[in-house]
Coordinates of C-alpha atoms and ligand atoms in Angstrom, one line a residue:
Chain A
X2 CA -41.6 55.8 -43.5
X3 CA -40.9 53.1 -41.5
X4 CA -41.2 52.4 -37.4
X5 CA -40.3 48.4 -35.8
X6 CA -43.2 47.8 -33.7
X7 CA -41.5 45.4 -31.2
X8 CA -42.8 42.2 -29.4
X9 CA -40.9 41.0 -27.1
X10 CA -41.7 37.4 -27.9
X11 CA -41.9 36.9 -31.4
X12 CA -40.5 38.3 -34.5
X13 CA -42.9 41.1 -34.7
X14 CA -43.9 43.4 -37.6
X15 CA -41.3 44.8 -39.5
X16 CA -41.4 48.2 -41.7
X17 CA -43.2 47.3 -44.7
X18 CA -45.1 50.8 -45.3
X19 CA -47.2 52.2 -47.8
X20 CA -44.7 53.4 -50.3
X21 CA -42.2 51.4 -49.5
X22 CA -38.7 52.6 -50.9
X23 CA -35.2 51.3 -51.7
X24 CA -34.5 54.1 -49.5
X25 CA -35.6 52.6 -46.4
X26 CA -33.8 50.4 -44.7
X27 CA -34.2 46.8 -46.3
X28 CA -35.5 44.1 -44.0
X29 CA -33.3 40.6 -44.5
X30 CA -33.6 39.0 -40.9
X31 CA -33.1 38.6 -37.7
X32 CA -29.6 38.6 -35.5
X33 CA -28.8 35.9 -32.8
X34 CA -30.8 38.0 -30.1
X35 CA -33.7 38.0 -32.2
X36 CA -33.9 41.7 -33.3
X37 CA -34.4 42.8 -36.7
X38 CA -31.8 43.2 -39.1
X39 CA -32.3 46.4 -41.3
X40 CA -29.8 47.1 -44.2
X41 CA -29.6 50.2 -46.2
X42 CA -28.5 49.0 -49.2
X43 CA -29.2 52.0 -51.9
X44 CA -25.5 53.5 -50.2
X45 CA -23.8 50.0 -49.5
X46 CA -24.3 47.5 -52.2
X47 CA -24.0 43.6 -51.3
X48 CA -22.2 41.4 -51.4
X49 CA -23.5 37.3 -50.4
X50 CA -21.2 34.7 -50.5
X51 CA -21.4 31.0 -49.7
X52 CA -20.8 27.4 -50.7
X53 CA -24.1 26.0 -52.8
X54 CA -27.2 25.2 -50.2
X55 CA -26.2 28.0 -47.9
X56 CA -29.2 30.4 -48.7
X57 CA -27.6 32.7 -50.8
X58 CA -30.5 32.8 -53.4
X59 CA -32.9 32.7 -50.6
X60 CA -31.5 36.4 -49.4
X61 CA -31.1 37.2 -53.2
X62 CA -34.8 37.2 -53.7
X63 CA -35.4 38.5 -50.5
X64 CA -34.0 41.7 -52.2
X65 CA -35.3 41.3 -55.6
X66 CA -39.0 41.0 -53.9
X67 CA -38.5 43.8 -52.0
X68 CA -37.0 45.8 -55.0
X69 CA -39.7 44.6 -57.2
X70 CA -42.9 45.9 -54.6
X71 CA -40.4 49.1 -53.8
X72 CA -41.9 52.8 -54.9
X73 CA -39.9 54.2 -58.4
X74 CA -37.6 51.0 -58.6
X75 CA -36.0 49.6 -61.4
X76 CA -34.6 46.0 -61.6
X77 CA -31.6 44.5 -63.5
X78 CA -31.5 41.0 -62.9
X79 CA -28.8 38.7 -63.6
X80 CA -29.4 35.1 -63.4
X81 CA -27.4 32.4 -65.3
X82 CA -29.5 29.5 -63.5
X83 CA -32.8 31.5 -64.7
X84 CA -35.0 30.1 -62.4
X85 CA -33.4 32.4 -59.0
X86 CA -34.8 35.3 -60.1
X87 CA -37.0 34.1 -63.2
X88 CA -39.9 34.8 -60.9
X89 CA -39.6 38.6 -61.9
X90 CA -39.0 38.5 -65.3
X91 CA -42.3 40.7 -66.1
X92 CA -40.9 43.4 -63.4
X93 CA -37.1 44.1 -64.2
X94 CA -36.4 46.3 -66.8
X95 CA -33.4 43.7 -67.8
X96 CA -33.2 40.3 -67.6
X97 CA -29.9 38.8 -68.7
X98 CA -30.0 34.5 -68.4
X99 CA -26.5 33.0 -70.0
X100 CA -26.2 35.4 -72.6
X101 CA -22.7 37.4 -71.5
X102 CA -23.2 39.6 -75.0
X103 CA -26.0 41.0 -73.4
X104 CA -24.3 41.2 -69.7
X105 CA -21.8 43.4 -71.4
X106 CA -24.0 45.7 -73.2
X107 CA -26.7 46.0 -70.3
X108 CA -23.8 47.0 -68.1
X109 CA -22.3 49.4 -70.3
X110 CA -25.6 51.0 -70.5
X111 CA -26.0 51.6 -66.7
X112 CA -22.2 53.1 -66.6
X113 CA -23.4 55.6 -69.1
X114 CA -26.9 56.3 -66.8
X115 CA -24.6 56.4 -63.8
X116 CA -21.7 58.7 -65.4
X117 CA -25.0 60.6 -66.5
X118 CA -26.0 61.1 -63.2
X119 CA -23.3 62.1 -61.2
X120 CA -23.1 64.9 -64.2
X121 CA -26.4 65.9 -62.8
X122 CA -25.6 65.4 -59.6
X123 CA -22.9 68.1 -59.7
X124 CA -25.1 70.4 -61.7
X125 CA -27.2 70.2 -58.1
X126 CA -23.7 71.1 -56.4
X127 CA -24.6 68.2 -54.6
X128 CA -22.3 64.4 -54.4
X129 CA -24.7 61.8 -53.6
X130 CA -28.5 61.4 -54.5
X131 CA -31.1 61.9 -52.1
X132 CA -34.7 60.5 -52.0
X133 CA -35.8 63.7 -52.8
X134 CA -34.3 63.7 -56.0
X135 CA -37.1 61.2 -57.3
X136 CA -34.6 59.6 -59.1
X137 CA -35.5 55.7 -59.9
X138 CA -33.5 53.3 -57.9
X139 CA -31.7 50.9 -60.1
X140 CA -30.7 47.4 -58.4
X141 CA -28.7 45.7 -60.0
X142 CA -28.6 42.0 -58.6
X143 CA -26.5 39.4 -59.8
X144 CA -27.2 35.3 -58.5
X145 CA -23.6 33.2 -59.6
X146 CA -21.7 35.8 -60.3
X147 CA -19.0 33.5 -60.9
X148 CA -21.2 32.3 -64.4
X149 CA -20.3 35.5 -65.9
X150 CA -16.6 36.2 -65.1
X151 CA -15.4 32.6 -65.7
X152 CA -17.8 30.3 -67.5
X153 CA -19.8 32.0 -70.0
X154 CA -18.2 33.6 -73.0
X155 CA -14.7 34.1 -74.0
X156 CA -11.8 34.9 -71.7
X157 CA -12.4 38.6 -73.2
X158 CA -15.7 39.1 -72.5
X159 CA -15.5 38.0 -68.8
X160 CA -12.9 40.3 -68.6
X161 CA -14.5 43.0 -69.8
X162 CA -17.5 42.0 -67.5
X163 CA -15.4 42.3 -64.5
X164 CA -14.6 45.7 -65.2
X165 CA -18.0 47.0 -66.1
X166 CA -18.9 45.5 -63.1
X167 CA -16.2 46.8 -61.1
X168 CA -17.1 50.3 -62.1
X169 CA -20.5 49.9 -61.9
X170 CA -20.2 48.7 -58.2
X171 CA -18.2 51.3 -57.0
X172 CA -19.8 54.1 -59.5
X173 CA -23.4 53.3 -58.4
X174 CA -23.5 53.8 -54.7
X175 CA -23.7 57.1 -54.3
X176 CA -26.0 57.4 -57.3
X177 CA -29.0 55.6 -56.8
X178 CA -28.0 52.0 -58.7
X179 CA -26.8 49.4 -55.8
X180 CA -25.6 45.9 -56.6
X181 CA -26.3 42.8 -55.1
X182 CA -24.1 39.9 -56.1
X183 CA -24.4 36.6 -54.9
X184 CA -21.3 33.8 -55.7
X185 CA -20.8 30.3 -54.7
X186 CA -17.6 29.9 -55.2
X187 CA -15.1 32.4 -52.8
X188 CA -11.6 32.8 -54.3
X189 CA -9.7 35.4 -55.4
X190 CA -9.9 34.9 -58.9
X191 CA -13.8 35.4 -58.4
X192 CA -13.6 38.5 -55.6
X193 CA -10.8 40.1 -56.1
X194 CA -10.0 42.7 -52.6
X195 CA -10.2 45.4 -54.6
X196 CA -14.1 44.4 -55.7
X197 CA -15.3 42.7 -52.6
X198 CA -14.0 46.1 -50.6
X199 CA -16.4 48.1 -52.8
X200 CA -19.5 46.4 -51.3
X201 CA -20.2 47.9 -48.1
X202 CA -22.4 45.0 -46.8
X203 CA -21.1 41.6 -46.7
X204 CA -22.7 38.4 -45.7
X205 CA -21.2 35.3 -45.6
X206 CA -23.5 32.1 -45.6
X207 CA -21.5 28.6 -44.7
X208 CA -18.0 28.2 -46.5
X209 CA -16.1 25.7 -46.6
X210 CA -12.8 26.8 -45.3
X211 CA -12.0 29.8 -42.9
X212 CA -9.6 31.0 -46.1
X213 CA -13.2 31.2 -48.5
X214 CA -14.7 33.3 -45.2
X215 CA -11.7 35.9 -45.4
X216 CA -12.2 36.4 -49.1
X217 CA -15.8 37.6 -48.2
X218 CA -15.3 39.3 -44.2
X219 CA -11.8 40.5 -44.7
X220 CA -8.3 39.2 -43.8
X221 CA -7.9 38.3 -40.7
X222 CA -11.1 37.8 -39.7
X223 CA -11.1 34.3 -39.2
X224 CA -8.3 34.5 -36.6
X225 CA -10.7 37.2 -34.4
X226 CA -13.3 34.5 -34.8
X227 CA -15.4 35.5 -37.3
X228 CA -15.6 32.8 -39.1
X229 CA -18.2 31.6 -41.7
X230 CA -17.1 27.8 -42.0
X231 CA -18.6 27.2 -38.5
X232 CA -21.8 28.2 -39.3
X233 CA -23.8 25.0 -38.9
X234 CA -24.1 23.7 -42.7
X235 CA -27.6 21.7 -41.7
X236 CA -29.0 25.2 -41.0
X237 CA -29.4 27.2 -44.7
X238 CA -30.2 31.0 -44.0
X239 CA -27.5 31.5 -41.1
X240 CA -24.7 33.7 -41.9
X241 CA -22.0 35.7 -41.2
X242 CA -23.0 39.4 -41.9
X243 CA -20.6 42.8 -42.0
X244 CA -22.8 45.9 -41.8
X245 CA -20.8 48.8 -41.2
X246 CA -18.6 49.4 -38.0
X247 CA -20.3 46.9 -35.9
X248 CA -17.9 43.6 -36.5
X249 CA -19.2 40.8 -38.1
X250 CA -22.3 39.3 -36.5
X251 CA -24.4 36.0 -37.2
X252 CA -28.1 36.4 -39.1
X253 CA -30.8 34.3 -39.8
X254 CA -32.5 35.4 -43.5
X255 CA -35.7 35.5 -43.7
X256 CA -36.9 33.1 -46.4
X257 CA -39.7 33.2 -49.3
X258 CA -41.3 30.6 -50.2
X259 CA -41.2 29.6 -54.3
X260 CA -45.2 30.4 -53.9
X261 CA -44.7 33.9 -52.3
X262 CA -42.0 34.4 -54.3
X263 CA -44.3 34.5 -57.4
X264 CA -47.5 35.8 -55.4
X265 CA -45.0 39.2 -55.4
X266 CA -43.6 39.0 -58.5
X267 CA -47.0 38.8 -59.8
X268 CA -48.5 41.5 -58.0
X269 CA -45.7 43.7 -58.5
X270 CA -46.3 42.8 -62.6
X271 CA -49.7 43.8 -62.3
X272 CA -48.9 47.4 -59.8
X273 CA -46.3 48.8 -62.4
X274 CA -48.6 47.8 -64.5
X275 CA -48.8 50.7 -67.4
X276 CA -45.6 52.1 -67.4
X277 CA -42.8 49.7 -65.8
X278 CA -42.9 52.2 -63.4
X279 CA -44.5 51.9 -60.0
X280 CA -47.8 54.2 -59.4
X281 CA -49.6 52.3 -57.3
X282 CA -53.2 52.1 -57.4
X283 CA -55.5 53.7 -54.7
X284 CA -57.3 50.5 -53.7
X285 CA -54.4 48.9 -53.4
X286 CA -52.9 51.9 -51.0
X287 CA -55.5 51.2 -48.8
X288 CA -55.0 47.5 -49.1
X289 CA -51.1 48.5 -47.8
X290 CA -52.4 50.8 -45.4
X291 CA -54.1 48.1 -43.8
X292 CA -51.6 45.3 -43.8
X293 CA -48.9 48.0 -42.7
Chain B
X12 CA -26.0 43.3 -0.9
X13 CA -26.0 46.2 1.5
X14 CA -22.6 45.4 2.9
X15 CA -21.4 46.3 -0.8
X16 CA -20.6 49.9 -1.1
X17 CA -22.4 53.3 -0.6
X18 CA -24.3 54.3 -2.8
X19 CA -24.7 57.2 -4.8
X20 CA -25.9 60.5 -2.5
X21 CA -28.4 63.0 -3.2
X22 CA -26.3 65.5 -5.4
X23 CA -23.0 64.3 -3.8
X24 CA -20.2 63.1 -5.3
X25 CA -19.7 59.8 -5.1
X26 CA -16.4 58.2 -3.6
X27 CA -14.9 54.9 -4.2
X28 CA -14.9 52.7 -1.0
X29 CA -13.3 49.7 -0.4
X30 CA -15.9 46.8 -0.4
X31 CA -15.4 45.2 3.3
X32 CA -18.2 45.4 5.9
X33 CA -16.3 46.8 8.7
X34 CA -14.7 49.7 6.5
X35 CA -18.0 50.1 4.8
X36 CA -19.8 50.4 7.7
X37 CA -17.2 52.8 9.6
X38 CA -16.7 54.6 6.2
X39 CA -20.9 54.9 6.1
X40 CA -20.4 56.2 9.5
X41 CA -17.8 58.9 8.7
X42 CA -19.8 59.7 5.8
X43 CA -23.0 60.2 7.5
X44 CA -20.9 62.6 9.9
X45 CA -19.5 64.6 7.4
X46 CA -22.9 65.2 5.4
X47 CA -24.0 66.3 8.5
X48 CA -21.2 69.1 9.2
X49 CA -21.6 70.3 5.8
X50 CA -25.3 70.8 5.2
X51 CA -25.8 72.1 8.5
X52 CA -22.8 74.6 7.9
X53 CA -24.8 75.6 4.4
X54 CA -27.8 75.5 5.4
X55 CA -27.2 77.3 8.6
X56 CA -25.3 80.1 7.0
X57 CA -28.3 80.3 4.4
X58 CA -30.7 80.6 6.9
X59 CA -28.3 83.1 8.8
X60 CA -28.4 85.1 5.9
X61 CA -32.0 84.8 5.1
X62 CA -33.4 85.5 8.3
X63 CA -30.4 88.6 9.4
X64 CA -32.1 90.6 6.7
X65 CA -35.8 90.5 8.7
X66 CA -34.5 90.5 12.1
X67 CA -31.4 91.2 14.5
X68 CA -28.5 89.2 13.6
X69 CA -28.6 87.3 17.1
X70 CA -32.5 86.4 16.8
X71 CA -31.5 85.3 13.6
X72 CA -28.3 83.1 14.9
X73 CA -31.1 81.4 17.2
X74 CA -33.5 80.6 14.4
X75 CA -30.3 79.4 12.2
X76 CA -29.1 77.1 14.5
X77 CA -32.2 74.5 14.8
X78 CA -32.8 74.6 11.3
X79 CA -29.1 74.0 10.0
X80 CA -29.5 71.1 13.2
X81 CA -32.6 69.8 11.5
X82 CA -31.5 69.4 8.2
X83 CA -28.2 68.0 9.2
X84 CA -29.7 65.5 10.8
X85 CA -32.0 64.7 7.9
X86 CA -29.3 64.1 5.4
X87 CA -27.3 62.0 8.1
X88 CA -30.0 59.6 8.6
X89 CA -30.5 59.4 4.8
X90 CA -27.4 58.6 4.4
X91 CA -26.9 56.2 7.4
X92 CA -30.3 54.5 6.0
X93 CA -29.0 54.5 2.6
X94 CA -28.0 50.7 1.9
X95 CA -31.4 49.9 3.6
X96 CA -32.9 52.1 0.9
X97 CA -31.5 51.0 -1.9
X98 CA -32.2 47.7 -0.9
X99 CA -36.3 48.6 -0.7
X100 CA -35.6 50.2 -4.2
X101 CA -33.9 46.6 -5.6
X102 CA -36.7 44.4 -4.6
X103 CA -39.9 47.2 -4.8
X104 CA -41.0 45.4 -8.0
X105 CA -40.9 42.1 -6.0
X106 CA -42.3 43.7 -2.8
X107 CA -45.3 45.4 -4.4
X108 CA -46.4 42.1 -6.3
X109 CA -46.0 40.3 -2.7
X110 CA -48.1 43.0 -1.1
X111 CA -50.4 43.0 -4.0
X112 CA -51.1 39.2 -4.1
X113 CA -51.3 39.0 -0.1
X114 CA -53.7 41.8 0.1
X115 CA -55.6 40.8 -2.8
X116 CA -56.1 37.0 -2.5
X117 CA -56.9 38.3 1.8
X118 CA -59.7 40.9 0.0
X119 CA -60.7 38.7 -2.0
X120 CA -61.5 36.0 0.8
X121 CA -63.1 38.7 3.0
X122 CA -65.5 39.9 0.2
X123 CA -66.5 36.8 -1.1
X124 CA -67.5 33.1 0.0
X125 CA -64.7 30.3 -0.7
X126 CA -66.6 29.6 -4.2
X127 CA -66.4 32.7 -5.3
X128 CA -62.8 33.0 -4.5
X129 CA -61.8 30.5 -6.4
X130 CA -64.0 31.0 -9.4
X131 CA -62.2 34.2 -9.6
X132 CA -58.8 32.5 -8.9
X133 CA -58.7 29.4 -11.0
X134 CA -59.0 31.7 -14.4
X135 CA -56.7 34.6 -13.0
X136 CA -54.2 31.2 -12.8
X137 CA -55.3 29.3 -15.5
X138 CA -55.4 30.9 -18.0
X139 CA -52.2 32.4 -18.2
X140 CA -51.0 28.8 -17.3
X141 CA -52.9 27.3 -20.1
X142 CA -52.2 30.2 -22.9
X143 CA -48.9 29.6 -24.2
X144 CA -48.7 32.9 -25.4
X145 CA -49.7 34.5 -22.1
X146 CA -47.2 31.9 -20.0
X147 CA -44.2 32.5 -22.5
X148 CA -44.4 36.1 -21.7
X149 CA -45.2 36.1 -17.8
X150 CA -42.4 33.9 -17.6
X151 CA -40.1 36.2 -19.7
X152 CA -41.3 39.5 -17.6
X153 CA -40.1 37.5 -14.4
X154 CA -36.5 36.3 -15.9
X155 CA -36.3 39.5 -16.7
X156 CA -36.8 40.9 -12.8
X157 CA -34.4 37.9 -11.6
X158 CA -31.5 38.8 -14.3
X159 CA -31.4 42.2 -12.7
X160 CA -30.6 40.6 -9.4
X161 CA -28.7 38.4 -10.7
X162 CA -26.7 40.9 -12.6
X163 CA -26.3 42.8 -9.4
X164 CA -25.1 39.7 -7.5
X165 CA -22.3 39.9 -10.8
X166 CA -21.0 42.9 -10.5
X167 CA -20.7 43.3 -6.6
X168 CA -18.4 40.0 -6.6
X169 CA -16.8 41.8 -9.5
X170 CA -16.1 45.2 -7.3
X171 CA -15.3 42.8 -4.1
X172 CA -12.5 40.8 -6.4
X173 CA -11.2 44.6 -7.3
X174 CA -11.1 45.6 -3.7
X175 CA -13.0 48.9 -5.3
X176 CA -15.6 50.2 -7.1
X177 CA -19.3 50.9 -6.9
X178 CA -22.3 49.3 -8.3
X179 CA -23.0 50.3 -11.3
X180 CA -26.8 51.3 -11.8
X181 CA -29.1 48.4 -13.1
X182 CA -31.3 50.3 -15.4
X183 CA -34.1 48.4 -17.3
X184 CA -34.5 45.3 -18.6
X185 CA -37.0 43.5 -21.3
X186 CA -37.3 40.3 -23.1
X187 CA -36.0 39.8 -26.2
X188 CA -36.8 36.3 -28.3
X189 CA -33.6 34.8 -27.0
X190 CA -33.4 35.8 -23.4
X191 CA -33.3 39.2 -21.7
X192 CA -31.8 42.4 -22.7
X193 CA -30.2 44.6 -19.6
X194 CA -29.0 48.3 -20.1
X195 CA -26.7 49.3 -17.2
X196 CA -24.9 52.4 -16.3
X197 CA -21.7 51.9 -14.8
X198 CA -19.8 53.7 -12.5
X199 CA -16.3 53.7 -11.1
X200 CA -14.4 50.6 -11.0
X201 CA -15.8 48.7 -13.7
X202 CA -15.3 48.8 -17.1
X203 CA -16.9 47.4 -20.8
X204 CA -13.3 45.6 -21.2
X205 CA -13.2 44.1 -17.8
X206 CA -16.7 43.4 -18.1
X207 CA -16.0 41.4 -21.7
X208 CA -13.4 39.4 -20.0
X209 CA -15.8 37.7 -17.4
X210 CA -18.7 37.2 -19.9
X211 CA -18.9 33.5 -19.0
X212 CA -19.0 34.1 -15.0
X213 CA -22.0 36.7 -15.9
X214 CA -23.7 33.7 -18.0
X215 CA -23.3 31.3 -14.8
X216 CA -24.8 33.4 -12.5
X217 CA -27.6 34.5 -14.8
X218 CA -28.5 30.9 -15.4
X219 CA -27.8 31.3 -19.1
X220 CA -26.1 29.8 -22.4
X221 CA -24.0 32.8 -22.7
X222 CA -23.8 36.8 -22.4
X223 CA -23.0 39.7 -24.6
X224 CA -22.0 43.3 -23.7
X225 CA -21.7 46.6 -25.9
X226 CA -22.3 49.6 -25.5
X227 CA -25.4 50.5 -25.7
X228 CA -25.5 53.8 -27.7
X229 CA -23.4 54.3 -31.1
X230 CA -22.4 57.7 -29.7
X231 CA -20.4 55.5 -27.2
X232 CA -20.5 56.9 -23.8
X233 CA -18.5 54.4 -22.3
X234 CA -20.7 53.7 -18.7
X235 CA -24.0 53.4 -20.8
X236 CA -23.8 49.5 -21.3
X237 CA -25.9 46.8 -22.6
X238 CA -26.2 43.2 -21.7
X239 CA -27.7 40.6 -23.8
X240 CA -28.1 37.1 -22.0
X241 CA -28.9 34.3 -24.3
X242 CA -31.0 31.2 -23.4
X243 CA -32.6 30.1 -26.3
X244 CA -31.4 29.5 -30.1
X245 CA -33.4 31.7 -32.3
X246 CA -31.2 30.9 -35.4
X247 CA -32.4 28.3 -36.0
X248 CA -35.9 29.2 -36.4
X249 CA -37.5 29.3 -39.7
X250 CA -37.8 33.8 -40.3
X251 CA -40.6 34.7 -42.6
X252 CA -40.9 38.4 -44.5
X253 CA -43.5 40.8 -44.1
X254 CA -43.4 41.2 -48.0
X255 CA -46.5 38.3 -48.3
X256 CA -48.2 40.6 -45.9
X257 CA -48.4 43.9 -47.9
X258 CA -49.7 41.9 -51.1
X259 CA -53.1 41.4 -51.7
X260 CA -53.2 38.8 -54.1
X261 CA -57.2 38.1 -54.2
X262 CA -57.4 41.6 -55.8
X263 CA -55.6 41.0 -58.4
X264 CA -56.9 39.9 -62.0
X265 CA -54.1 37.7 -62.9
X266 CA -53.6 34.4 -64.2
X267 CA -50.9 32.7 -65.5
X268 CA -50.1 31.0 -68.7
X269 CA -47.3 29.1 -69.4
X270 CA -45.4 30.0 -72.0
X271 CA -45.7 27.5 -75.1
X272 CA -42.2 27.3 -76.0
X273 CA -40.9 25.1 -73.2
X274 CA -38.6 22.5 -74.2
X275 CA -39.7 19.3 -74.5
X276 CA -36.2 17.0 -74.5
X277 CA -35.9 16.8 -70.5
X278 CA -34.6 13.3 -70.6
X279 CA -31.2 12.5 -71.7
X280 CA -32.4 10.0 -74.8
X281 CA -34.6 12.9 -75.9
X282 CA -31.4 14.6 -77.0
X283 CA -30.0 12.9 -80.0
X284 CA -25.9 12.4 -79.7
X285 CA -25.3 14.7 -83.2
X286 CA -27.6 17.8 -81.3
X287 CA -25.3 19.7 -79.4
X288 CA -23.2 20.8 -82.9
X289 CA -26.8 21.9 -84.3
X290 CA -27.8 23.3 -81.2
X291 CA -24.6 25.1 -80.5
X292 CA -25.0 26.7 -84.2
X293 CA -28.8 27.5 -83.4
X294 CA -27.5 29.6 -80.1
X295 CA -25.0 31.5 -82.0
X296 CA -27.3 32.4 -84.7
X297 CA -30.1 33.3 -81.8
X298 CA -31.3 37.0 -80.8
X299 CA -30.5 37.9 -77.1
X300 CA -34.9 37.5 -76.9
X301 CA -35.5 36.1 -73.4
X302 CA -36.4 32.5 -74.7
X303 CA -33.2 30.5 -73.4
X304 CA -35.1 27.4 -73.7
X305 CA -34.7 26.7 -77.6
X306 CA -31.3 27.8 -76.7
X307 CA -31.0 25.3 -74.2
X308 CA -31.9 21.6 -75.0
X309 CA -31.1 19.8 -71.7
X310 CA -32.4 21.9 -68.8
X311 CA -32.1 18.8 -66.6
X312 CA -28.6 19.0 -66.6
X313 CA -28.8 22.4 -64.7
X314 CA -31.8 22.2 -62.1
X315 CA -30.3 21.8 -58.9
X316 CA -26.0 22.4 -58.0
X317 CA -25.0 23.3 -60.7
X318 CA -21.6 24.0 -60.5
X319 CA -19.6 23.8 -63.8
X320 CA -16.0 23.9 -61.6
X321 CA -16.3 21.5 -59.0
Ligands
ATP17 N1 -33.3 31.7 -45.1 C1 -33.3 30.0 -44.9 N2 -34.1 29.5 -44.1 C2 -34.2 28.6 -44.3 N3 -34.6 27.8 -44.9 C3 -33.3 28.6 -45.8 C4 -32.9 29.7 -46.1 N4 -32.1 29.6 -47.2 C5 -32.0 28.8 -47.9 N5 -33.0 27.9 -47.3 C6 -32.7 26.5 -47.9 O1 -32.0 25.8 -48.2 C7 -31.7 25.6 -49.8 C8 -31.0 26.3 -50.4 O2 -30.7 27.6 -50.6 P1 -30.3 28.4 -51.5 O3 -31.2 27.9 -52.9 O4 -31.1 29.6 -51.3 O5 -29.3 28.4 -51.6 P2 -27.9 28.7 -52.6 O6 -26.8 29.2 -51.4 O7 -28.2 29.5 -53.3 O8 -27.2 27.5 -53.5 P3 -26.9 27.6 -54.7 O9 -25.3 28.0 -54.5 O10 -26.6 26.1 -55.2 O11 -27.4 28.2 -55.3 C9 -33.6 26.4 -50.0 O12 -33.8 25.6 -51.1 C10 -34.4 26.5 -48.8 O13 -35.1 25.4 -48.2
MG18 MG1 -28.4 30.0 -55.5

């Protein structure tokens, strides 16, 4: 379980305990007071947006790294750029580069799983999955959402992709299948409000206009002073996070270097080696206990 | 500070009092008198009831009278000196530290020779001064004490301006990476809204960049607030993730072997002009396997800042 050891003057330690689970809050960075920002991604989904170079892929990689190391978690990665999430290609159950056909078929499969899970949850006489159900968490991560909805494939395929994604985002929340999506372009044709509002957590890195900031954070937020176009563009990783009931607040995302990302990915691949599902070997567990 | 308000009495309901020195003194005297009468009355009756069980009622009355008087006097004194007590409480850490310093110094100087005194003092003062981590921690703690006093100054200013109200209880403070965080329990006269409107004044009084106040608990007790005093910027710092610390790559029998199907045509002249049609046909027939490289003749074109729409 998670405990936060607060060090008044450092960033201190964050909970990464043995048997990290996606049901534990995920560490994404610090807020403007240096406090840890922890997101409960499984039940909320996460939408990330901002102009190129803002640090979206950094945050996406953090989520991918956490999911890769988490127990009983499957990864489905969409990355039209190949390099952003490519490190996790051996860890992921599905990795979709720039093939829209495959993207659509994988989304269909995910939706079927989601439907089946709800039928199963119904049979358990409940309304959402819990950690104790021991169902795997299937984390879907999409870097550059706009590539799939506006660039790759035919307009019909793009439309179908969008529809399926909307289905997954709205269904996945309560059955342990969260979606984390990032997009450069923040406009209504990429992220219509109906899709945006399905994401419980929204994170806006530097945007070019206050209009595009509103597209992510919600209408009228720029007028209320929550304007991602005012974020310092020379400080990548700074973002406005809208999470829960609290008003959007500034955070600085944690950052993994390329070397760290590949180390994590290699380690996760090795740890998951037998079946593609995480069963940490005994010596690793002790190493984790020491580290934690 | 003592001229601000009457403090919270022991078990008595605090009232609101106008905050002008004359009036405060007068009301303090009146309160003390009231406290004396009420305490004396209650204690007297109680003592009378208990004592009359054992002895003659007149004897009991004679006994109850001095008891009531003493109890009343005690409460009266307490109420009268309350401002002083409150001030002592506010300054307890500082008074304690000063006493410790003076007595420690004297004791040390008396017990040892000058040389030893210095031998003890130099590391005691020197190490915190030289080691940055300890120094920062000490400074941060000192700021916590300062901020509690500065906040109190703010509050008394506010309630003076309001003409009525009671000083909030300043609970505890702790350093944060950007400054300090202080928990406060409000009393009648101030509210979250009022304080939020005057954050700039609070920041000025606390010698800070900015200040922020919000409800301390999610359950939302309106009086229980948390102040964040900000003196430094952390958002420009580089934040590292804990993930690399939990992995142990040394014990991992893993060696990277680059794939063999990496495309070689990495420059524009390497890709002949008629090639796009051919590759397009090829990618149309290729399966959806994890072999992007073959289908993409020029990955150099989409390395950084790939914005097809811009
Ligand atoms: N949290 C961070 N802390 C410090 N630096 C960061 C952070 N995030 C990103 N950066 C820096 O910013 C650069 C660009 O980040 P990143 O690739 O994540 O941007 P992006 O928003 O994904 O851009 P694009 O839209 O082009 O994909 C990184 O190479 C890194 O140097
Ligand atoms: Mg990116």
